[in-house]
């Protein structure tokens, strides 16, 4: 592994015509993978769109600072816009940018213009009448207008009024920081039981391998998951997901891997299918049948590999129960050859490869991820210098899981070297009942700063657009841009507008303040698919 003082592999990054690698200020993301990975699936979209909303416009005004988080520009480029607004229609963003620019945007499209003003509507969030209008409600006929003299967001040089389309609902962000809806791109959401006893064992010096050898770890959760009914798993998972959403998470990847036999792997995946019908979060599923060798195959590894390849993968692919197939490739789990066979079969069946790579030992997992064209390589605490170069050249997203690093007391992945080498680094929780028993993505983001030496801006990019890219969804969510889904979060940050011209703030003051001054929940309101799905009243017990 190259040291921080010796980048080493950075010079090894080359543009690769075969994968149409896109180089963006030092960060490579394979456009081929992004475009071919995940087709928009209406069944995966959040169930938040009420029929009465239809194609109505909505506007979030008075945004103190908006972090756009575009895919371009590298890990640190979050494109922070002051005094911003977001205009959306149905579940899709139409405009996101400066308040001053909204007037020109509307007029350029002939949506509204000067001299067309009609009675103003009511701010549906605070109840205050905008522009001194009749106050008859946002659904009254006529246009809603934002008064430039409204204390919620004055900008110099803006005309007296910004005319909006008819029946626009206007919400006030109260000067808050707004960021894209967070994307938790690596979780094990549905499981039976918990493994809190292992926390004590690790605290007294037991290793992951020793705990597994004593009957703990994945196989312990396997027993509890097999015993749990589908309805019990659904009820537990729904409660956990509800809390995740209240933290600002609008997209979640959910793995199987605790059934380790066909009927129980399918049971976990059915739970995720049912969650899609009742949750405001966007959910993508992953088959992780190759998570561990179950006890009944202890003396027949090849038999279990055959079960995964010949039964699990075909059943999941035929019924479209998962988008991805993952393998835990490590010294005590599955070998490189076993993982290669499984992922090759998965790709042939239409599932997209992912890998638990180089978590506990350096076994060439990152290199294998590049070989099988995985969409992401996850964990990577023990990645080799050659593995870093392989990910960079293949344009694969590295998914960091600082919660697992923290709970297992391991060295974190070399985030600085990955970033310097052009590898986009996503940040996720690895939420599971034993080695990362927390669903708190903002806490994982804070840990990525402290453990992985990533800046707050780099971490925000990692938990939004790069996490979306690790799921093939960066064309759908992960940034606040026109054409994307209206997924964003209002964050309560002290003095968002303060120090805006202070060079010491480095242009990222609101994000730095949010990430450094950690508290259980900063999310004031969470918007998914254009609807407010969580607010302060959700957060009392989080």
Coordinates of N, CA, C and O in Angstrom, one line a residue, residues 411-516:
X411 N -8.4 -1.0 10.8 CA -7.8 0.2 10.1 C -8.8 0.6 9.0 O -9.3 -0.3 8.3
X412 N -9.1 1.9 8.8 CA -10.1 2.3 7.8 C -9.5 2.1 6.4 O -8.2 2.0 6.2
X413 N -10.3 2.1 5.4 CA -9.8 2.1 4.0 C -9.0 3.3 3.7 O -9.3 4.4 4.3
X414 N -8.1 3.3 2.8 CA -7.2 4.5 2.5 C -7.9 5.5 1.6 O -7.7 5.6 0.4
X415 N -8.9 6.2 2.2 CA -9.7 7.1 1.4 C -8.9 8.1 0.7 O -9.2 8.4 -0.5
X416 N -7.9 8.7 1.3 CA -7.1 9.7 0.7 C -6.4 9.2 -0.6 O -6.3 9.9 -1.6
X417 N -5.9 8.0 -0.5 CA -5.2 7.4 -1.6 C -6.2 7.1 -2.8 O -5.9 7.3 -3.9
X418 N -7.3 6.6 -2.4 CA -8.3 6.3 -3.4 C -8.8 7.6 -4.1 O -8.8 7.6 -5.4
X419 N -9.0 8.6 -3.4 CA -9.5 9.9 -4.0 C -8.4 10.5 -4.8 O -8.6 10.9 -6.0
X420 N -7.2 10.4 -4.3 CA -6.0 11.0 -5.1 C -5.8 10.2 -6.4 O -5.4 10.7 -7.4
X421 N -6.2 8.9 -6.4 CA -6.0 8.1 -7.6 C -7.2 8.1 -8.5 O -7.2 7.5 -9.5
X422 N -8.2 8.9 -8.2 CA -9.3 9.1 -9.1 C -10.4 8.2 -8.9 O -11.3 8.1 -9.7
X423 N -10.5 7.5 -7.7 CA -11.6 6.6 -7.4 C -12.6 7.3 -6.7 O -12.3 7.9 -5.6
X424 N -13.9 7.4 -7.1 CA -15.0 8.0 -6.3 C -15.3 7.1 -5.1 O -15.4 5.9 -5.2
X425 N -15.3 7.8 -3.9 CA -15.5 7.1 -2.7 C -16.9 7.4 -2.1 O -17.2 8.5 -1.8
X426 N -17.8 6.4 -2.1 CA -19.1 6.5 -1.5 C -19.0 6.2 0.0 O -18.0 5.6 0.5
X427 N -20.0 6.7 0.8 CA -20.0 6.4 2.2 C -21.4 5.8 2.5 O -22.4 6.3 2.1
X428 N -21.4 4.7 3.3 CA -22.6 4.0 3.6 C -22.5 3.5 5.0 O -21.4 3.6 5.7
X429 N -23.5 2.8 5.5 CA -23.6 2.4 6.9 C -23.1 0.9 7.1 O -22.6 0.6 8.2
X430 N -23.4 0.0 6.1 CA -23.3 -1.4 6.4 C -24.2 -1.9 7.5 O -23.9 -2.8 8.2
X431 N -25.3 -1.2 7.7 CA -26.2 -1.6 8.8 C -26.5 -3.1 8.8 O -27.0 -3.6 7.8
X432 N -26.2 -3.7 9.9 CA -26.5 -5.1 10.1 C -26.5 -5.4 11.6 O -26.2 -4.5 12.4
X433 N -27.0 -6.6 12.1 CA -27.2 -6.8 13.5 C -25.9 -7.0 14.4 O -26.0 -7.1 15.6
X434 N -24.8 -7.1 13.7 CA -23.6 -7.5 14.5 C -22.4 -6.5 14.3 O -22.0 -5.9 15.3
X435 N -21.8 -6.5 13.1 CA -20.6 -5.8 12.9 C -20.8 -4.3 12.6 O -19.8 -3.5 12.5
X436 N -22.0 -3.8 12.4 CA -22.3 -2.4 12.2 C -23.8 -2.2 12.6 O -24.6 -1.8 11.7
X437 N -24.1 -2.3 13.8 CA -25.6 -2.3 14.2 C -26.1 -0.9 14.4 O -26.7 -0.6 15.4
X438 N -25.9 0.0 13.4 CA -26.5 1.3 13.4 C -26.9 1.7 12.0 O -26.1 1.5 11.1
X439 N -28.1 2.2 11.9 CA -28.6 2.7 10.6 C -28.4 4.2 10.4 O -28.9 4.8 9.5
X440 N -27.6 4.8 11.2 CA -27.4 6.3 11.3 C -26.4 6.7 10.2 O -25.2 6.9 10.5
X441 N -26.8 7.0 9.0 CA -25.9 7.4 8.0 C -25.2 8.7 8.3 O -24.0 8.8 8.0
X442 N -25.9 9.8 8.9 CA -25.1 11.0 9.2 C -23.9 10.7 10.2 O -22.9 11.3 10.1
X443 N -24.1 9.7 11.1 CA -23.0 9.3 12.0 C -21.9 8.7 11.2 O -20.7 8.9 11.4
X444 N -22.3 7.8 10.2 CA -21.3 7.2 9.4 C -20.5 8.3 8.6 O -19.3 8.2 8.4
X445 N -21.2 9.3 8.2 CA -20.6 10.4 7.5 C -19.6 11.1 8.4 O -18.5 11.5 7.9
X446 N -20.0 11.4 9.6 CA -19.1 12.0 10.6 C -17.8 11.1 10.8 O -16.7 11.6 10.8
X447 N -18.0 9.8 10.9 CA -16.9 8.9 11.1 C -16.0 8.9 9.8 O -14.8 8.7 10.0
X448 N -16.6 9.0 8.7 CA -15.7 9.1 7.5 C -14.8 10.3 7.5 O -13.7 10.2 7.0
X449 N -15.2 11.4 8.1 CA -14.3 12.5 8.3 C -13.2 12.2 9.3 O -12.0 12.4 9.0
X450 N -13.6 11.6 10.4 CA -12.6 11.4 11.5 C -11.7 10.2 11.3 O -10.6 10.2 11.7
X451 N -12.3 9.1 10.8 CA -11.5 7.9 10.6 C -10.8 7.8 9.3 O -9.7 7.3 9.2
X452 N -11.5 8.2 8.2 CA -11.0 8.1 6.9 C -10.3 9.4 6.3 O -9.8 9.4 5.2
X453 N -10.3 10.4 7.1 CA -9.6 11.7 6.8 C -10.2 12.3 5.5 O -9.5 12.8 4.6
X454 N -11.5 12.2 5.4 CA -12.2 12.8 4.3 C -12.7 14.2 4.8 O -13.1 14.3 5.9
X455 N -12.8 15.1 3.9 CA -13.4 16.4 4.3 C -14.9 16.3 4.3 O -15.5 15.4 3.7
X456 N -15.6 17.2 5.0 CA -17.1 17.2 5.0 C -17.7 17.2 3.6 O -18.6 16.5 3.3
X457 N -17.1 18.1 2.7 CA -17.6 18.1 1.4 C -17.4 16.8 0.6 O -18.3 16.3 -0.1
X458 N -16.3 16.2 0.8 CA -16.0 14.9 0.2 C -17.0 13.8 0.7 O -17.5 13.0 -0.1
X459 N -17.3 13.9 2.0 CA -18.2 12.9 2.6 C -19.6 13.1 2.1 O -20.3 12.2 1.8
X460 N -20.0 14.4 2.0 CA -21.4 14.7 1.4 C -21.5 14.1 0.0 O -22.5 13.5 -0.3
X461 N -20.5 14.4 -0.8 CA -20.5 13.8 -2.2 C -20.6 12.3 -2.1 O -21.3 11.7 -2.9
X462 N -19.9 11.7 -1.2 CA -19.9 10.3 -1.1 C -21.2 9.6 -0.6 O -21.5 8.5 -0.9
X463 N -22.0 10.4 0.2 CA -23.3 9.9 0.7 C -24.5 10.3 -0.2 O -25.6 10.0 0.1
X464 N -24.2 10.9 -1.3 CA -25.2 11.4 -2.2 C -25.0 10.8 -3.6 O -25.3 9.7 -3.9
X465 N -24.3 11.6 -4.5 CA -24.2 11.3 -5.9 C -23.3 10.0 -6.1 O -23.6 9.2 -7.0
X466 N -22.3 9.9 -5.4 CA -21.4 8.7 -5.6 C -22.1 7.5 -5.0 O -21.9 6.4 -5.6
X467 N -22.8 7.6 -3.9 CA -23.6 6.4 -3.4 C -24.6 6.1 -4.4 O -24.9 4.9 -4.7
X468 N -25.3 7.1 -5.1 CA -26.2 6.8 -6.1 C -25.6 6.1 -7.3 O -26.1 5.1 -7.9
X469 N -24.3 6.5 -7.7 CA -23.6 5.9 -8.7 C -23.3 4.4 -8.4 O -23.2 3.6 -9.3
X470 N -23.1 4.1 -7.1 CA -22.8 2.7 -6.7 C -24.0 1.8 -6.9 O -23.9 0.6 -6.8
X471 N -25.2 2.5 -7.2 CA -26.4 1.7 -7.4 C -26.9 2.0 -8.9 O -28.0 1.5 -9.2
X472 N -26.1 2.7 -9.7 CA -26.6 2.9 -11.0 C -27.7 3.9 -11.1 O -28.4 4.0 -12.1
X473 N -27.9 4.8 -10.1 CA -29.0 5.7 -10.0 C -28.6 7.1 -10.1 O -29.4 8.0 -9.8
X474 N -27.3 7.4 -10.5 CA -26.9 8.8 -10.5 C -27.6 9.7 -11.5 O -27.5 10.9 -11.5
X475 N -28.3 9.1 -12.5 CA -29.1 9.8 -13.4 C -30.5 10.1 -12.9 O -31.3 10.8 -13.5
X476 N -30.8 9.5 -11.7 CA -32.2 9.6 -11.2 C -32.2 10.4 -9.8 O -33.1 11.2 -9.6
X477 N -31.2 10.2 -9.0 CA -31.2 10.8 -7.7 C -29.8 11.1 -7.3 O -28.8 10.8 -8.0
X478 N -29.5 11.6 -6.1 CA -28.2 11.8 -5.6 C -27.7 13.3 -5.7 O -26.7 13.6 -5.1
X479 N -28.4 14.1 -6.5 CA -28.0 15.5 -6.7 C -29.3 16.3 -6.9 O -30.3 15.7 -7.3
X480 N -29.2 17.6 -6.6 CA -30.4 18.5 -6.7 C -30.2 19.2 -8.0 O -29.7 20.3 -8.1
X481 N -30.7 18.6 -9.1 CA -30.6 19.1 -10.4 C -31.9 18.9 -11.2 O -32.6 18.0 -11.0
X482 N -32.1 19.8 -12.2 CA -33.3 19.6 -13.1 C -33.3 18.3 -13.7 O -32.2 17.8 -14.2
X483 N -34.4 17.6 -13.7 CA -34.6 16.3 -14.3 C -34.4 15.2 -13.3 O -34.8 14.1 -13.6
X484 N -33.9 15.5 -12.2 CA -33.7 14.4 -11.1 C -35.0 14.4 -10.3 O -35.8 15.3 -10.3
X485 N -35.1 13.3 -9.6 CA -36.3 13.2 -8.6 C -36.1 14.2 -7.5 O -35.0 14.6 -7.1
X486 N -37.2 14.7 -7.0 CA -37.2 15.8 -6.0 C -37.0 15.1 -4.7 O -37.9 15.0 -3.8
X487 N -35.7 14.7 -4.4 CA -35.3 14.1 -3.2 C -34.3 15.0 -2.6 O -33.2 15.2 -3.1
X488 N -34.6 15.6 -1.4 CA -33.7 16.5 -0.8 C -34.1 16.7 0.7 O -35.1 16.3 1.1
X489 N -33.1 17.2 1.5 CA -33.3 17.3 2.9 C -32.9 18.7 3.4 O -31.9 19.3 2.9
X490 N -33.8 19.3 4.2 CA -33.5 20.6 4.9 C -32.8 20.3 6.2 O -33.3 19.6 7.1
X491 N -31.6 20.9 6.3 CA -30.7 20.6 7.4 C -30.6 21.9 8.3 O -30.4 23.0 7.8
X492 N -30.9 21.7 9.6 CA -30.7 22.8 10.6 C -29.3 22.9 10.9 O -28.7 22.1 11.5
X493 N -28.7 24.1 10.5 CA -27.3 24.4 10.8 C -27.2 25.8 11.4 O -27.9 26.7 10.9
X494 N -26.4 25.9 12.4 CA -26.3 27.2 13.0 C -25.6 28.2 12.1 O -24.6 27.9 11.5
X495 N -26.2 29.4 11.9 CA -25.6 30.4 11.1 C -25.2 30.0 9.7 O -24.1 30.1 9.3
X496 N -26.2 29.5 8.9 CA -25.9 29.1 7.6 C -25.3 30.2 6.8 O -24.4 30.1 6.0
X497 N -25.9 31.4 7.0 CA -25.4 32.6 6.2 C -24.2 33.2 6.7 O -23.6 34.1 6.1
X498 N -23.8 32.9 8.0 CA -22.6 33.5 8.6 C -21.3 33.1 7.9 O -21.2 32.1 7.3
X499 N -20.4 34.0 7.9 CA -19.0 33.8 7.4 C -19.0 33.4 5.9 O -18.1 32.8 5.4
X500 N -20.0 33.9 5.2 CA -20.1 33.5 3.8 C -18.9 34.1 3.0 O -18.6 33.5 1.9
X501 N -18.4 35.2 3.5 CA -17.3 35.8 2.8 C -15.9 35.6 3.5 O -14.9 36.2 3.1
X502 N -16.0 34.7 4.5 CA -14.8 34.5 5.3 C -13.9 33.5 4.5 O -14.3 32.3 4.4
X503 N -12.7 33.8 4.1 CA -11.8 32.8 3.4 C -11.5 31.6 4.3 O -11.3 30.5 3.7
X504 N -11.6 31.7 5.6 CA -11.3 30.6 6.5 C -12.4 29.5 6.3 O -12.2 28.4 6.7
X505 N -13.6 29.9 5.9 CA -14.7 29.0 5.7 C -14.5 28.1 4.5 O -15.2 27.1 4.4
X506 N -13.6 28.5 3.6 CA -13.2 27.6 2.5 C -14.4 27.3 1.6 O -14.5 26.3 0.9
X507 N -15.5 28.2 1.7 CA -16.6 28.0 0.8 C -17.6 26.9 1.2 O -18.6 26.8 0.6
X508 N -17.3 26.1 2.2 CA -18.1 25.0 2.6 C -18.6 25.1 4.1 O -18.9 24.2 4.7
X509 N -18.7 26.4 4.6 CA -18.9 26.6 6.0 C -20.2 25.8 6.4 O -20.2 25.1 7.5
X510 N -21.4 25.9 5.8 CA -22.5 25.2 6.3 C -22.4 23.7 6.4 O -22.8 23.1 7.3
X511 N -21.7 23.1 5.4 CA -21.5 21.7 5.4 C -20.5 21.3 6.5 O -20.7 20.3 7.2
X512 N -19.4 22.1 6.6 CA -18.5 21.9 7.7 C -19.1 21.9 9.1 O -18.8 21.1 10.0
X513 N -20.0 22.9 9.3 CA -20.7 23.1 10.5 C -21.6 21.9 10.8 O -21.6 21.4 12.0
X514 N -22.3 21.5 9.8 CA -23.2 20.4 10.0 C -22.5 19.1 10.4 O -22.8 18.4 11.4
X515 N -21.4 18.8 9.7 CA -20.7 17.6 9.9 C -19.8 17.6 11.2 O -19.6 16.5 11.8
X516 N -19.3 18.7 11.6 CA -18.4 18.8 12.7 C -19.1 18.8 14.1 O -18.8 18.2 15.0

